[in-house]
mmCIF file of C-alpha atoms in Angstrom:
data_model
loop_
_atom_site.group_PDB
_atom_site.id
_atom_site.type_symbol
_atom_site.label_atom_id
_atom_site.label_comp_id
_atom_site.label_asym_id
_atom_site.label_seq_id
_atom_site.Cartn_x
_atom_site.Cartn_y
_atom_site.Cartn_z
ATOM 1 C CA UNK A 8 24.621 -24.151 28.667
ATOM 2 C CA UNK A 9 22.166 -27.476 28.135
ATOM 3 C CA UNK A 10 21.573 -26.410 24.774
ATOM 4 C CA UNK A 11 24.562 -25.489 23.485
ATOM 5 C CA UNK A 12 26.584 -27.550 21.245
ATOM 6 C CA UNK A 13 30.171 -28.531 22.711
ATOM 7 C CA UNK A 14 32.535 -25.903 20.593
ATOM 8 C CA UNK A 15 30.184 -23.339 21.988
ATOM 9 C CA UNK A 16 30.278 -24.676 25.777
ATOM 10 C CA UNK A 17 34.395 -24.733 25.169
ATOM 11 C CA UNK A 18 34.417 -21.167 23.705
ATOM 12 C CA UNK A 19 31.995 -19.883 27.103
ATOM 13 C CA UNK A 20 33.793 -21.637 29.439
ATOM 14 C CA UNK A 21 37.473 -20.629 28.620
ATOM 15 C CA UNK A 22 35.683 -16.999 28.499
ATOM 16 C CA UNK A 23 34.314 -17.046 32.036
ATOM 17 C CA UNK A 24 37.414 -18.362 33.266
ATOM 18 C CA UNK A 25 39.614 -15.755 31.842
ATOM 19 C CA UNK A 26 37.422 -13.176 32.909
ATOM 20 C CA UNK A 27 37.291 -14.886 36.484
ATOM 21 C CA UNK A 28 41.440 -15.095 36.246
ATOM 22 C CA UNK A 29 41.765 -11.448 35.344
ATOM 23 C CA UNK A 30 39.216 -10.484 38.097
ATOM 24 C CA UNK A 31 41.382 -12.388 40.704
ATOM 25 C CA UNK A 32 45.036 -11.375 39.123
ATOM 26 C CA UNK A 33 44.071 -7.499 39.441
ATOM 27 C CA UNK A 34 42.806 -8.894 43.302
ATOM 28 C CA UNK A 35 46.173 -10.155 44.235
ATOM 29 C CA UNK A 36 48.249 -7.883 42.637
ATOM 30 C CA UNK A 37 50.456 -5.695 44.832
ATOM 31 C CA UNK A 38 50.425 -2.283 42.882
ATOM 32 C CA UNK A 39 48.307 -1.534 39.475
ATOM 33 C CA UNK A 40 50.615 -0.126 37.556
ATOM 34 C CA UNK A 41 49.780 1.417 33.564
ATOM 35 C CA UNK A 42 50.877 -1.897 32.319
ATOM 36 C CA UNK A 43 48.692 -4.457 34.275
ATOM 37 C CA UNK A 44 45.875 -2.162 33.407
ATOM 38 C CA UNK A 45 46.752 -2.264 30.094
ATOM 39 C CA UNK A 46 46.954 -5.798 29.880
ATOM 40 C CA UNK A 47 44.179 -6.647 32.300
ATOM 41 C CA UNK A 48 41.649 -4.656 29.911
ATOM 42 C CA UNK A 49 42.815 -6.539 26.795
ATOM 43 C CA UNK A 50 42.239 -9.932 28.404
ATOM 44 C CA UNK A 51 38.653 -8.772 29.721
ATOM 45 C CA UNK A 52 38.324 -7.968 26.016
ATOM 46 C CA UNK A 53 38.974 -11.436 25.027
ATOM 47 C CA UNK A 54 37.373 -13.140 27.251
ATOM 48 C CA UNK A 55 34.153 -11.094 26.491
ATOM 49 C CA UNK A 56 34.678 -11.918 22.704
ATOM 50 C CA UNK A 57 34.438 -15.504 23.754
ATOM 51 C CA UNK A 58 31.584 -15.404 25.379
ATOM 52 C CA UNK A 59 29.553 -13.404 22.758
ATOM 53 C CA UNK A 60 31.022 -16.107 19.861
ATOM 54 C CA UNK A 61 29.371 -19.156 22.235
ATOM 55 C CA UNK A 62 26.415 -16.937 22.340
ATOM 56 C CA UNK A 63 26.368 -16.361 18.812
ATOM 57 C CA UNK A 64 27.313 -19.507 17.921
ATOM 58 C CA UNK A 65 23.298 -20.725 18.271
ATOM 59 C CA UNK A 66 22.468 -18.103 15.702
ATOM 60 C CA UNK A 67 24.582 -19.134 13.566
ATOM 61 C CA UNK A 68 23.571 -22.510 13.735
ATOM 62 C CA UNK A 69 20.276 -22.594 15.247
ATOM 63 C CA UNK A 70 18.590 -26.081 16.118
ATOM 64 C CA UNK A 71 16.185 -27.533 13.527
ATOM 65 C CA UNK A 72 12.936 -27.548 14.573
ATOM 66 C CA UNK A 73 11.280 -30.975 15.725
ATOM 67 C CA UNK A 74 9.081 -33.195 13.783
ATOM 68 C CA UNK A 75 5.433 -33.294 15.004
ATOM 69 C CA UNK A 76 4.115 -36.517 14.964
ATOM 70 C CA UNK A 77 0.838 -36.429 12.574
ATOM 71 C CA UNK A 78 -1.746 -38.273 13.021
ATOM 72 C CA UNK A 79 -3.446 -40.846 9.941
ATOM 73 C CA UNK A 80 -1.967 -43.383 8.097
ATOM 74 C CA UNK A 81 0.238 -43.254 5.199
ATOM 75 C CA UNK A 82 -1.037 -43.925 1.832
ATOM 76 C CA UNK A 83 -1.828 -42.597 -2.051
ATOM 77 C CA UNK A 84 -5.437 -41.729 -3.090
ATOM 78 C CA UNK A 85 -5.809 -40.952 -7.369
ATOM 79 C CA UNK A 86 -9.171 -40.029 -9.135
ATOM 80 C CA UNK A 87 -9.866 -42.750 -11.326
ATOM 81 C CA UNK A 88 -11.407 -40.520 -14.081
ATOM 82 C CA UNK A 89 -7.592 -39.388 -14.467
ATOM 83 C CA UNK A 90 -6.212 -40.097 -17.836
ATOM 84 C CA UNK A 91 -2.964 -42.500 -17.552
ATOM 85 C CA UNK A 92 -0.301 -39.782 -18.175
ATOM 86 C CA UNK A 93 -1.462 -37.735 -15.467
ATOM 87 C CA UNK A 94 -1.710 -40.339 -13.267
ATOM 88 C CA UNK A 95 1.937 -40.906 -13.744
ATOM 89 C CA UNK A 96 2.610 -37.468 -13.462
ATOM 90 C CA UNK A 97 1.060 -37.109 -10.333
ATOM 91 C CA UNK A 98 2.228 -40.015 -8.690
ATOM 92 C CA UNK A 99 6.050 -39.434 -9.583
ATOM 93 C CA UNK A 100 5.527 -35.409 -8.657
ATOM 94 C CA UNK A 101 3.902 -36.614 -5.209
ATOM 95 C CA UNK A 102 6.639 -38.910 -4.322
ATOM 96 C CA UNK A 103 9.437 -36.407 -5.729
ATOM 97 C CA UNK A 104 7.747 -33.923 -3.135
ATOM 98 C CA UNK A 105 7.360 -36.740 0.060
ATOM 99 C CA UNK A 106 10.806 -37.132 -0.476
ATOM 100 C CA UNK A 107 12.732 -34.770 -1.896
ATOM 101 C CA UNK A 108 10.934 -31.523 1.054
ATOM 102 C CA UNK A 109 9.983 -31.778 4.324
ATOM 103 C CA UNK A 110 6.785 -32.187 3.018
ATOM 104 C CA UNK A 111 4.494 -34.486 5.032
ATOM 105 C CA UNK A 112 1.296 -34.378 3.218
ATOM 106 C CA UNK A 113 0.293 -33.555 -0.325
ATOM 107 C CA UNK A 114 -3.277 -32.597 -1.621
ATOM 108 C CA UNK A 115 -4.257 -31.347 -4.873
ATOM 109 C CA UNK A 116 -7.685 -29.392 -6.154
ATOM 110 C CA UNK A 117 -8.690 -29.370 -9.389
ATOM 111 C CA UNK A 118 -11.932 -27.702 -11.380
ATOM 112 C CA UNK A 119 -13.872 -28.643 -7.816
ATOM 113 C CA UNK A 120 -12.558 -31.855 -6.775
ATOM 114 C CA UNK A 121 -9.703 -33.879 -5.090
ATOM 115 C CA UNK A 122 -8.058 -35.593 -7.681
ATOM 116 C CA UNK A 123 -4.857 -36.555 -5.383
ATOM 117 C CA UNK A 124 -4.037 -36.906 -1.761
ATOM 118 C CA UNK A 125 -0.565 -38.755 -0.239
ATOM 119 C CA UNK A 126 1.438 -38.922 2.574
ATOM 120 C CA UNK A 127 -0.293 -38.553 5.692
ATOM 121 C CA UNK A 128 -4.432 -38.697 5.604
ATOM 122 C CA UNK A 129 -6.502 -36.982 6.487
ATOM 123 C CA UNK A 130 -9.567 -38.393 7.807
ATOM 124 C CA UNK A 131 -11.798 -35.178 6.838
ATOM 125 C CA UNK A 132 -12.054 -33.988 3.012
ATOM 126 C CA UNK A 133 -10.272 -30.695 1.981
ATOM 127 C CA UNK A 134 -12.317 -27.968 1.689
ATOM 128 C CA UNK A 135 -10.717 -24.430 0.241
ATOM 129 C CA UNK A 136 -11.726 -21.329 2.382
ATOM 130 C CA UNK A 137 -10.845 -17.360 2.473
ATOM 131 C CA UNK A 138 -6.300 -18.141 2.436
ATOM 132 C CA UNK A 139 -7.119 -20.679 -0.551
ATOM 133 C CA UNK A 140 -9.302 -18.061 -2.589
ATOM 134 C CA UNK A 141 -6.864 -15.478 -1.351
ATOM 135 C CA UNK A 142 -3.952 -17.358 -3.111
ATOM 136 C CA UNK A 143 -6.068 -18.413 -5.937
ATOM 137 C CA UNK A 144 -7.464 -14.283 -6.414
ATOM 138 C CA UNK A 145 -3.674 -13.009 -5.967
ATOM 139 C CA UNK A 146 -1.951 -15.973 -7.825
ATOM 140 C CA UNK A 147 0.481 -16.332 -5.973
ATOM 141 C CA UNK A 148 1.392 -18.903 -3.137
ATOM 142 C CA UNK A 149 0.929 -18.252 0.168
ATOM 143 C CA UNK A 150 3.752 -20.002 3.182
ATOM 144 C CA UNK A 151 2.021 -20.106 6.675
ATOM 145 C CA UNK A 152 5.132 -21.188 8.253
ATOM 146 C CA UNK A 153 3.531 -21.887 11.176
ATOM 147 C CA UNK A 154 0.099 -22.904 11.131
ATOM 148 C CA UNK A 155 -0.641 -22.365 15.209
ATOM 149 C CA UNK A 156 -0.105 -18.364 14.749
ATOM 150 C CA UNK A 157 -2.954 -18.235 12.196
ATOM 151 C CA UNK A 158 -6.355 -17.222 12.666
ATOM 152 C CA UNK A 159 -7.596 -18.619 9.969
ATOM 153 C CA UNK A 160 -6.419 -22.466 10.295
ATOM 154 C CA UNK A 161 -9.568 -24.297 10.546
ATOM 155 C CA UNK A 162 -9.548 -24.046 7.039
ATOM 156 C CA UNK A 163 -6.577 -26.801 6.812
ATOM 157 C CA UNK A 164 -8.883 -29.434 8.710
ATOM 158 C CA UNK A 165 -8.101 -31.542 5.695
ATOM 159 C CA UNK A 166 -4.897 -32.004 6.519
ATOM 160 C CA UNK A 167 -3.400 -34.075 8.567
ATOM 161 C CA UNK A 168 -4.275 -32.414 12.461
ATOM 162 C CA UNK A 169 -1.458 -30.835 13.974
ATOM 163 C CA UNK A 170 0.234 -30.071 10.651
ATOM 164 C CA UNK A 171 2.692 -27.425 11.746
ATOM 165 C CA UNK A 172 3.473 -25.475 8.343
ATOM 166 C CA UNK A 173 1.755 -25.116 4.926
ATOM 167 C CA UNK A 174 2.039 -24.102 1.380
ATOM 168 C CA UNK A 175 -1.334 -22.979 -0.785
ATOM 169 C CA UNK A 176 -0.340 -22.859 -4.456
ATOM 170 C CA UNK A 177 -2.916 -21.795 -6.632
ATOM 171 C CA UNK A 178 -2.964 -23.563 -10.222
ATOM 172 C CA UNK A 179 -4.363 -20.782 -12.459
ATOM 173 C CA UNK A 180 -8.164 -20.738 -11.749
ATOM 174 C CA UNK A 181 -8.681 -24.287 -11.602
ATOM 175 C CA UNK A 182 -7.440 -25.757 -8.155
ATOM 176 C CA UNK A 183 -4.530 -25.365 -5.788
ATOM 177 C CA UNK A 184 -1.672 -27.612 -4.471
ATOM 178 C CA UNK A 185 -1.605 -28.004 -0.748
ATOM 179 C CA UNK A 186 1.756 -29.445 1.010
ATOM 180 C CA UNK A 187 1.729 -29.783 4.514
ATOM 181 C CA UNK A 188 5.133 -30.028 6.511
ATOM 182 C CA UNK A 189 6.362 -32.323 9.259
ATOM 183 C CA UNK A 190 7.651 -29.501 11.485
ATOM 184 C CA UNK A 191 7.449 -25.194 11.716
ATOM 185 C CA UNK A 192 9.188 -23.548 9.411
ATOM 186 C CA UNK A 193 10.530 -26.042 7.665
ATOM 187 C CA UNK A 194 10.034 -24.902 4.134
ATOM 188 C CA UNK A 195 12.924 -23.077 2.402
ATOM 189 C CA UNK A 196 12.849 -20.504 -0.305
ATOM 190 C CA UNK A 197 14.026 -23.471 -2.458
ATOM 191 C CA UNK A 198 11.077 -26.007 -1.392
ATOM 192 C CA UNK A 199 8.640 -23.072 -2.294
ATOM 193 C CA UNK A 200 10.156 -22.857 -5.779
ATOM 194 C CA UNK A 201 10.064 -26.723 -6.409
ATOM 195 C CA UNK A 202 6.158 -26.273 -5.368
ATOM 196 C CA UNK A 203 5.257 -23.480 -7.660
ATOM 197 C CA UNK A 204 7.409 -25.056 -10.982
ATOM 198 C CA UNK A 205 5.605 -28.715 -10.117
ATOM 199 C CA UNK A 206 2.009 -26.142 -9.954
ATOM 200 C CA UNK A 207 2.827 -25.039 -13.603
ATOM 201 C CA UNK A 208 3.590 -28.342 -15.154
ATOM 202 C CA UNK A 209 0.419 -29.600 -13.988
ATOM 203 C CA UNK A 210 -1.575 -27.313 -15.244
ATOM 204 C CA UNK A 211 -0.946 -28.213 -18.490
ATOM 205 C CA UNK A 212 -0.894 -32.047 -17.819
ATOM 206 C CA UNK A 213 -4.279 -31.379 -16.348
ATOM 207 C CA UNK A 214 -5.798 -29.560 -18.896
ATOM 208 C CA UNK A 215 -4.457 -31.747 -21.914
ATOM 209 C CA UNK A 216 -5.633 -35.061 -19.821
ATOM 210 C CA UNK A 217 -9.174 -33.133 -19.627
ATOM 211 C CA UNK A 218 -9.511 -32.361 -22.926
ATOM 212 C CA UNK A 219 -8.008 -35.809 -24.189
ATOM 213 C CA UNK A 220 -10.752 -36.701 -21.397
ATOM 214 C CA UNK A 221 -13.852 -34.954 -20.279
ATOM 215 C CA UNK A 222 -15.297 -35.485 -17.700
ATOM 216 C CA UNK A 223 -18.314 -37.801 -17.146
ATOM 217 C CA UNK A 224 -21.394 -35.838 -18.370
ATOM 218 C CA UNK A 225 -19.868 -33.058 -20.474
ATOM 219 C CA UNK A 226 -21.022 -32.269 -23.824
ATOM 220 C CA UNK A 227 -18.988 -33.265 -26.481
#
């Protein structure tokens, strides 16, 4: 009853008391004839489909999950060998993501480095392990809706500790895109979709920026 909301407790109460009423009118009656049993069976009926709709009723509309409290502070880390426009990008994409999902923290890979953390902080660097290369090998992305029923989620030490849910997008061969969710689950099919398209436009903001801009020791 505690965790129902209050159309459910209404709907379960007037069912148990109907049921409780019929109980006691068949009691007290003097004779059961055809048409009390008649009628006494219908209102059992009802007052059992009340009951199963408060029941139901939490399946329906089933509580949201709660918000973990991560631990780090809040900030917004760019590579400085970045070329302007994909700074931009990045920053606006990041923020779109913080804001627009449940995302908590965001974390991007790219040809062997970090070029962009925000959100929560980590205080450990990301390092990709076997789900990473899994995503990366398959290309597609991979949802651990809940990161506690994982073996493998030491890997994710460079997120945020605690972080309940998260979503590996590979970006071709060069990197992934990491978000990391405030609470289980909380992802939709939707959020997923948002995380892949954002993947694909940076790939080719990334690639243009390093070829407009190679990095530090390449051969021209």
């Amino acid at each position: 009853m505690a965790g129902l909301p209050p159309p459910a407790r209404l709907c379960l109460a007037a069912g148990v008391l109907g049921l409780l009423l019929c109980l006691l009118n068949q009691l007290t009656a003097p004779d059961l004839s055809p048409a009390l049993e008649r009628a006494a069976v219908l209102a059992s009926l009802m007052a059992v489909g009340l009951m199963l709709v408060a029941v139901l009723w939490t399946r329906a509309l089933p509580a949201a999950p709660e918000r973990v409290e991560l631990p780090g502070e809040q900030g917004l880390e760019l590579d400085g060998a970045l070329a302007p426009m994909a700074r931009r990008e990045l920053a606006w994409g990041s923020h779109m993501l913080l804001t627009a999902t449940p995302a908590a923290s965001v974390v991007l890979l790219w040809n062997g480095r970090v070029v962009l953390r925000r959100g929560v902080l980590a205080a450990e660097p990301f390092l990709p392990g076997p789900i990473c290369e899994r995503a990366r090998r398959t290309e597609r992305c991979v949802s651990l809706v809940d990161l506690r029923l994982y073996p493998g989620r030491e890997e994710f030490t460079g997120l945020p500790a605690g972080t309940p849910a998260v979503i590996v997008q590979p970006i071709d061969q060069h990197g992934w895109l990491l978000v990391g969710g405030w609470s289980p689950r909380c992802f939709s099919r939707a959020d997923e979709l948002w995380v892949e398209g954002w993947a694909r436009k940076l790939r080719t903001t990334l690639e243009d920026a390093s070829a407009a801009c190679p990095a530090p020791g390449a051969a021209p």
